[in-house]
XYZ file of C-alpha atoms in Angstrom:
531
model
C -79.972 36.182 24.784
C -77.170 38.734 24.424
C -77.289 41.904 22.410
C -74.660 42.300 19.677
C -72.334 45.299 19.789
C -73.849 47.041 16.772
C -77.367 46.906 18.210
C -76.120 48.129 21.576
C -74.245 50.973 19.904
C -77.317 52.014 17.910
C -79.505 51.896 21.007
C -76.950 53.922 22.973
C -76.853 56.570 20.230
C -80.649 56.700 20.149
C -80.760 57.046 23.936
C -78.223 59.896 23.807
C -79.969 61.776 20.995
C -83.440 61.456 22.518
C -82.092 62.714 25.822
C -80.281 65.607 24.166
C -83.307 66.738 22.154
C -85.662 66.868 25.134
C -83.049 67.843 27.726
C -83.784 71.564 28.113
C -87.543 71.171 28.403
C -87.187 68.109 30.617
C -84.855 70.025 32.941
C -87.471 72.781 33.283
C -90.186 70.225 33.970
C -88.293 68.519 36.782
C -86.763 71.647 38.330
C -90.077 73.524 38.356
C -91.883 70.343 39.433
C -89.587 69.895 42.429
C -90.350 73.435 43.597
C -94.067 72.992 42.891
C -94.240 70.220 45.487
C -94.356 73.073 48.016
C -96.823 75.175 46.031
C -99.153 75.867 48.964
C -96.246 76.755 51.248
C -94.716 79.146 48.702
C -98.094 80.818 48.158
C -98.411 81.356 51.907
C -94.799 82.638 52.019
C -95.421 85.170 49.259
C -98.619 86.434 50.906
C -97.020 86.786 54.334
C -97.481 90.594 54.503
C -101.147 90.068 53.678
C -101.579 87.359 56.311
C -100.176 89.283 59.287
C -103.550 90.750 60.278
C -105.714 87.952 58.874
C -108.071 86.205 61.251
C -109.121 82.642 60.544
C -112.840 81.849 60.683
C -113.743 79.911 63.826
C -117.003 78.528 62.439
C -118.542 78.264 59.001
C -116.682 80.534 56.529
C -118.794 83.415 55.235
C -119.416 81.938 51.794
C -122.845 83.567 51.327
C -121.477 87.009 52.183
C -118.592 86.532 49.752
C -121.020 85.552 46.961
C -123.162 88.583 47.767
C -120.073 90.786 47.428
C -119.340 89.263 44.017
C -122.889 89.747 42.763
C -122.773 93.399 43.802
C -119.602 94.094 41.811
C -119.518 91.671 38.879
C -121.749 90.190 36.206
C -120.682 86.564 36.542
C -120.422 84.548 33.321
C -122.973 81.737 33.665
C -121.160 79.387 31.273
C -117.728 79.753 32.871
C -116.281 77.855 35.797
C -116.887 79.084 39.342
C -114.513 77.669 41.958
C -114.296 78.343 45.691
C -111.305 77.295 47.781
C -112.083 77.304 51.505
C -109.658 78.577 54.151
C -106.940 76.134 55.179
C -103.754 76.067 57.221
C -101.836 77.930 54.506
C -104.495 80.482 53.606
C -107.012 81.986 56.076
C -109.037 83.587 53.275
C -111.827 82.365 51.025
C -110.405 82.257 47.489
C -112.846 82.399 44.558
C -112.101 82.092 40.851
C -114.675 82.974 38.173
C -115.247 84.799 34.894
C -117.224 88.006 34.509
C -118.902 89.469 31.441
C -117.436 92.669 29.983
C -119.648 95.502 28.769
C -117.437 95.759 25.651
C -114.894 93.331 24.187
C -111.271 93.964 25.098
C -109.765 96.177 22.339
C -106.532 94.138 22.302
C -107.590 90.510 22.762
C -111.220 90.756 21.650
C -112.309 88.755 24.723
C -115.799 89.490 26.029
C -115.083 88.123 29.515
C -112.436 88.520 32.219
C -111.033 85.982 34.666
C -110.808 86.836 38.368
C -109.239 85.142 41.392
C -110.210 87.060 44.523
C -109.593 86.732 48.254
C -112.374 87.337 50.791
C -112.286 87.673 54.561
C -113.460 84.327 55.932
C -115.443 85.999 58.755
C -117.014 89.053 57.097
C -117.024 88.053 53.425
C -115.436 91.377 52.482
C -113.141 91.594 49.463
C -109.454 91.613 50.498
C -107.624 91.658 47.180
C -106.766 89.976 43.893
C -105.198 86.572 44.503
C -103.604 86.523 41.039
C -101.312 89.418 41.904
C -99.326 87.330 44.387
C -99.256 83.745 43.243
C -95.733 83.053 41.992
C -96.063 79.407 43.034
C -98.933 78.951 40.575
C -96.750 80.310 37.771
C -93.939 77.867 38.620
C -96.467 75.025 38.706
C -97.837 75.981 35.279
C -94.248 76.111 34.024
C -93.895 72.484 35.126
C -97.315 71.557 33.788
C -97.447 73.275 30.391
C -94.429 75.661 30.179
C -96.873 78.542 30.621
C -98.238 77.947 27.097
C -101.767 76.788 28.034
C -103.158 73.809 26.108
C -100.508 73.649 23.341
C -97.869 73.578 26.067
C -99.789 70.826 27.850
C -99.575 68.541 24.823
C -95.972 69.511 24.109
C -94.959 68.562 27.665
C -96.875 65.313 27.139
C -94.799 64.524 24.040
C -91.586 65.321 25.921
C -92.735 62.982 28.688
C -93.357 60.282 26.069
C -89.784 60.621 24.793
C -88.580 60.575 28.403
C -90.358 57.243 28.812
C -88.598 55.954 25.674
C -85.239 57.135 27.075
C -85.929 55.262 30.322
C -86.730 52.022 28.497
C -83.669 52.284 26.242
C -81.489 53.030 29.277
C -82.744 49.885 31.003
C -81.900 47.762 27.957
C -78.445 49.340 27.591
C -77.440 48.755 31.225
C -79.354 45.556 31.905
C -76.311 43.272 31.946
C -74.448 45.394 34.517
C -77.451 46.878 36.289
C -76.745 45.063 39.549
C -73.053 44.172 39.322
C -72.053 47.853 39.110
C -74.984 49.260 41.060
C -72.882 51.132 43.640
C -69.998 52.053 41.375
C -68.991 55.708 41.473
C -65.509 56.632 40.313
C -64.423 60.002 41.658
C -61.295 60.269 39.548
C -61.579 60.985 35.867
C -64.082 63.294 34.210
C -65.787 60.855 31.868
C -66.208 57.991 34.331
C -67.444 60.353 37.032
C -70.236 61.800 34.904
C -71.104 58.359 33.528
C -71.235 56.780 36.988
C -73.305 59.632 38.426
C -75.703 59.384 35.488
C -76.060 55.622 35.823
C -76.294 55.654 39.621
C -79.094 58.235 39.745
C -80.867 56.636 36.822
C -80.727 53.174 38.415
C -81.652 54.135 41.968
C -84.401 56.443 40.755
C -85.776 54.011 38.176
C -89.103 53.319 39.958
C -89.675 57.042 40.434
C -88.730 57.824 36.834
C -91.159 55.234 35.521
C -93.880 56.552 37.845
C -93.327 60.161 36.759
C -93.165 59.283 33.067
C -96.364 57.227 33.244
C -98.361 59.689 35.361
C -97.139 62.604 33.239
C -98.430 60.858 30.142
C -101.789 60.285 31.812
C -102.145 63.945 32.799
C -100.837 65.573 29.629
C -101.952 63.245 26.849
C -105.256 62.067 28.312
C -107.166 63.580 25.385
C -105.240 61.376 22.915
C -106.166 57.984 24.322
C -109.583 59.277 25.389
C -110.375 60.028 21.746
C -108.864 56.693 20.668
C -111.016 54.742 23.106
C -114.103 56.698 22.100
C -113.527 56.030 18.396
C -112.488 52.372 18.641
C -114.582 51.031 21.522
C -117.580 53.387 21.588
C -117.974 54.243 17.911
C -117.238 57.908 18.542
C -119.669 58.301 21.442
C -117.545 60.131 24.003
C -120.472 60.491 26.439
C -120.767 56.711 26.590
C -117.043 56.471 27.334
C -117.303 58.969 30.204
C -120.329 57.156 31.626
C -118.455 53.854 31.551
C -115.500 55.501 33.279
C -117.735 56.732 36.101
C -117.991 60.378 35.087
C -121.757 60.257 35.298
C -122.736 62.754 37.980
C -126.087 64.483 37.531
C -125.903 67.278 34.988
C -128.760 69.664 34.277
C -129.246 71.828 31.224
C -129.410 75.562 31.756
C -132.941 77.000 31.933
C -131.736 80.595 31.429
C -133.548 81.927 34.500
C -131.545 84.039 36.908
C -131.487 83.097 40.570
C -129.558 84.481 43.525
C -126.842 82.137 44.745
C -127.627 81.736 48.455
C -127.732 78.957 51.022
C -124.104 77.940 50.562
C -123.314 78.219 54.285
C -126.048 75.765 55.224
C -125.149 73.296 52.456
C -121.490 73.512 53.520
C -122.390 72.352 57.034
C -124.523 69.531 55.619
C -121.791 68.428 53.205
C -119.096 68.298 55.885
C -121.382 66.257 58.158
C -122.241 63.906 55.288
C -118.683 63.271 54.051
C -117.237 62.643 57.527
C -113.548 63.076 58.376
C -112.309 64.786 55.222
C -110.284 67.761 54.063
C -112.369 69.938 51.783
C -110.356 70.673 48.643
C -112.712 72.834 46.627
C -116.285 73.918 46.046
C -117.628 74.593 42.578
C -120.903 75.888 41.157
C -122.082 74.709 37.754
C -124.254 77.209 35.832
C -123.680 79.978 38.352
C -126.686 82.305 38.627
C -129.097 79.942 36.839
C -131.969 77.962 38.378
C -130.191 74.801 37.235
C -127.093 75.636 39.315
C -125.447 72.656 41.064
C -123.208 73.071 44.102
C -120.335 70.563 44.264
C -118.195 69.749 47.327
C -115.023 67.730 46.648
C -112.811 66.450 49.471
C -110.102 63.940 50.328
C -110.485 61.442 53.135
C -108.236 61.836 56.182
C -108.446 58.105 56.910
C -107.664 56.448 53.565
C -104.983 56.818 50.906
C -106.098 58.983 47.983
C -109.815 58.516 48.729
C -111.957 61.238 47.165
C -115.489 62.028 48.245
C -117.984 64.247 46.504
C -121.475 65.481 47.257
C -123.737 67.619 45.032
C -126.744 69.799 45.798
C -129.310 71.482 43.572
C -129.101 75.095 44.719
C -132.687 76.005 43.892
C -134.065 73.444 46.382
C -130.894 72.569 48.393
C -131.666 68.923 47.593
C -128.799 66.430 47.645
C -128.646 64.843 44.184
C -125.336 62.941 44.243
C -123.019 61.352 46.786
C -119.971 59.141 46.489
C -118.516 57.565 49.602
C -116.126 55.168 47.876
C -113.097 55.905 45.718
C -114.864 57.955 43.068
C -117.246 55.138 42.157
C -114.984 52.834 40.156
C -111.443 51.734 39.371
C -110.916 54.320 36.627
C -111.594 57.372 38.752
C -110.005 55.771 41.785
C -106.909 55.006 39.739
C -106.660 58.583 38.495
C -106.904 59.828 42.060
C -104.193 57.415 43.182
C -101.680 58.337 40.481
C -102.326 62.023 41.207
C -101.317 61.472 44.834
C -98.222 59.556 43.734
C -97.245 62.275 41.271
C -97.559 65.132 43.777
C -96.224 63.260 46.807
C -98.960 64.668 49.049
C -99.888 61.487 50.889
C -97.324 61.165 53.703
C -96.432 64.586 55.118
C -93.438 66.837 54.624
C -90.842 64.087 54.964
C -92.123 62.367 51.823
C -92.492 65.661 50.004
C -88.907 66.616 50.801
C -87.742 63.221 49.523
C -89.644 63.871 46.264
C -88.089 67.340 46.115
C -84.552 65.977 46.408
C -85.336 63.312 43.832
C -86.578 65.988 41.418
C -83.314 67.891 41.806
C -81.335 64.653 41.368
C -83.190 63.988 38.123
C -82.328 67.491 36.937
C -78.705 66.588 37.648
C -79.200 63.341 35.701
C -80.320 65.382 32.686
C -77.290 67.665 32.960
C -74.833 64.752 33.121
C -76.430 63.246 30.028
C -75.763 66.418 28.067
C -72.218 66.723 29.409
C -71.333 63.168 28.409
C -72.704 63.794 24.915
C -70.586 66.958 24.630
C -67.449 65.174 25.851
C -67.950 62.292 23.447
C -68.643 64.462 20.393
C -65.723 66.791 21.181
C -63.317 63.871 20.677
C -64.604 63.118 17.185
C -62.513 64.649 14.420
C -65.396 65.210 12.025
C -67.604 66.893 14.600
C -68.729 70.399 13.663
C -67.250 72.892 16.119
C -70.167 75.274 15.563
C -72.863 72.701 16.392
C -70.915 71.446 19.397
C -70.519 74.984 20.729
C -74.238 75.554 20.237
C -75.166 72.532 22.354
C -72.537 73.381 24.970
C -73.779 76.954 25.273
C -77.430 75.941 25.206
C -76.728 73.599 28.115
C -75.059 76.396 30.076
C -77.538 79.162 29.281
C -80.701 77.078 29.149
C -80.174 75.074 32.324
C -78.523 77.629 34.595
C -80.755 80.316 33.072
C -83.861 78.574 34.398
C -82.334 78.451 37.868
C -81.416 82.148 37.715
C -84.866 83.101 36.403
C -86.447 81.164 39.280
C -84.239 82.987 41.788
C -85.187 86.351 40.255
C -88.859 85.355 40.506
C -88.501 84.572 44.213
C -86.699 87.877 44.790
C -89.397 89.899 43.031
C -92.151 87.940 44.794
C -90.685 89.074 48.103
C -89.684 92.691 47.407
C -92.510 93.928 45.154
C -95.329 95.556 47.156
C -98.446 93.402 47.221
C -100.574 96.397 46.222
C -98.583 97.055 43.017
C -100.751 96.793 39.911
C -99.668 94.167 37.410
C -97.394 92.587 40.000
C -97.859 88.983 38.798
C -97.406 89.906 35.125
C -94.178 91.749 35.952
C -92.774 88.707 37.751
C -93.702 86.362 34.903
C -92.258 88.652 32.222
C -89.081 89.046 34.249
C -88.732 85.269 34.499
C -88.924 84.755 30.742
C -86.724 87.795 30.052
C -83.946 86.495 32.326
C -84.152 82.981 30.910
C -84.062 84.117 27.268
C -81.263 86.581 28.017
C -79.164 83.792 29.554
C -79.668 81.578 26.490
C -78.739 84.395 24.098
C -75.734 85.629 26.098
C -74.453 82.058 26.442
C -74.290 81.761 22.656
C -72.222 84.961 22.495
C -69.926 84.211 25.430
C -66.670 82.495 24.420
C -65.455 81.648 27.928
C -68.169 79.260 29.083
C -66.505 78.505 32.405
C -66.512 82.154 33.378
C -70.113 82.438 32.209
C -71.209 79.418 34.275
C -69.365 80.600 37.364
C -70.917 84.048 37.099
C -74.475 82.755 36.684
C -74.138 80.200 39.466
C -72.712 82.844 41.775
C -75.635 85.173 41.086
C -78.099 82.305 41.647
C -76.500 81.389 44.975
C -76.467 85.008 46.125
C -80.086 85.656 45.141
C -81.475 82.542 46.827
C -79.553 83.346 50.030
C -80.448 87.047 49.981
C -84.164 86.306 49.644
C -84.025 84.085 52.730
C -82.098 86.750 54.660
C -84.423 89.505 53.416
C -87.372 87.605 54.871
C -86.210 88.244 58.407
C -85.208 91.806 57.580
C -88.610 92.664 56.119
C -90.591 90.679 58.672
C -88.544 91.663 61.711
C -90.842 92.781 64.491
C -93.983 91.245 62.998
C -92.996 87.563 63.007
C -94.638 87.182 66.416
C -97.949 88.176 64.786
C -97.832 85.299 62.330
C -99.917 82.219 62.967
C -97.976 78.995 63.567
C -98.729 77.500 60.151
C -97.763 80.685 58.292
C -94.508 80.980 60.239
C -93.786 77.337 59.438
C -94.321 78.031 55.719
C -91.884 80.953 55.848
C -89.234 78.837 57.579
C -89.765 75.941 55.166
C -89.482 78.081 52.032
C -86.418 79.868 53.417
C -84.814 76.477 54.108
C -85.487 75.413 50.513
C -83.984 78.649 49.177
C -80.881 78.194 51.307
C -80.567 74.599 50.089
C -80.741 75.792 46.471
C -78.098 78.415 47.299
C -75.792 75.743 48.726
C -76.288 73.578 45.629
C -75.376 76.510 43.379
C -72.248 77.192 45.469
C -71.274 73.523 45.191
C -71.731 73.620 41.412
C -69.671 76.813 41.207
C -66.848 75.187 43.185
C -66.992 72.240 40.781
C -66.413 74.640 37.896
C -63.394 76.119 39.685
C -61.998 72.653 40.416
C -62.521 71.560 36.834
C -60.823 74.672 35.489
C -57.526 73.588 37.045
C -57.692 70.274 35.160
C -58.179 71.854 31.725
C -55.122 71.814 29.493
C -53.890 75.231 28.357
C -54.241 74.157 24.734
C -58.033 74.051 24.988
C -59.452 76.849 22.869
C -62.865 76.803 24.547
C -63.106 74.780 27.765
C -66.045 72.452 27.929
C -68.632 73.574 30.482
C -69.041 70.059 31.777
C -68.009 70.982 35.301
C -71.179 73.093 35.608
């Protein structure tokens, strides 16, 4: 069955418009997501000055001492989450996140509690510092996850992912007849064919990955939508019954509102590690912290099996084990969620696989750019096309896309040069990121010569990425020998990524120069397609 020309034309227009509408946000998602694949390494890189004198715990980390330090200084919110991240190869400290009660509500926000993420010495349990102040990688990850807009951003990214899925399906239908016959076609000569071939080639070769990312992104970001639908249709609105059927049925106790000191964690840690076997402990959490009903939860991944999660729970008042899973989270639903999480983050086969995912993420960002450039080229040739609207899209592509890259480079630079003891360090980096990005979008709309604008931004991006890598060895000269092997590896890995991004920016800048020579002198405003 062949598709008539009118249907194909309509589908092609729909594919182009859907891609154009979501392009800026989708570019941010994939660019930030590619960088977030090395989140732990970047966190270690940023904290390098803090890790020079750090000593890793040789035995059981001093969890009890760290909790005692917290109870001396804070009034922990019983109803809030309490999460402990044990020391690992990237971080020799105990990291604890929790909420504390405030004596008076905040005069600005009205909040009666405050969130903390603190680092503790793994041997002594002493407070080292505020983890939030140097966690640029977490900000980039949240940018990928929800654009830094919390739950509304989470759902918005989910909707963008849904449209991305629609664009993938429409692209498959459009190119189905020539999907294999022109699989390796890439015409170097000619602007239109080159962008079209690059777009099709990346889209075709990356099709399995695109489908995987679109599907897993929908699962993560729009889970509440189909969860509510299932609860209403299949369980008559009983969401608890749905969660039980899905395997989320671990023991849960109601609060008894009786305070109790949180002790015995060290002993239960040793028991949990012996019980779960050969695993990597991912996190520890305490439900109802400070209450007699408190439950201590150990969650880990198996070192022997793909995406196999194990979990053990203890009642803290009696140190009794009340829950244990030794299979893949009890059933296919939870096991499936664990599997797609591993696929999405590429954390199942070492750094080689992660680097392949990283390059694919950058290639997809390039795919998004070529889609916009082809749309601009096509609309520019139409006589009835509004010059103002075309210039808006052209400039939004230049400022929005390259602006994100520049803002990311500025974030890396500030993460390296700002002293770790500076108050409000993390907030300054985040505000600077958004300020640079917004400024690029605004200036792009005011800048008539888009080629000059693109060349300037790309040059600054390339210089910043390279300078940060060079600055590493200037700032750390003389102390690199004091770094542990894993920390030194993280520094080298992140520097290599920054240099790779610098090279890519230089290559893009050269492409703009090469394209400028091909532009006819009668062009009033050269199209920024070479960027």
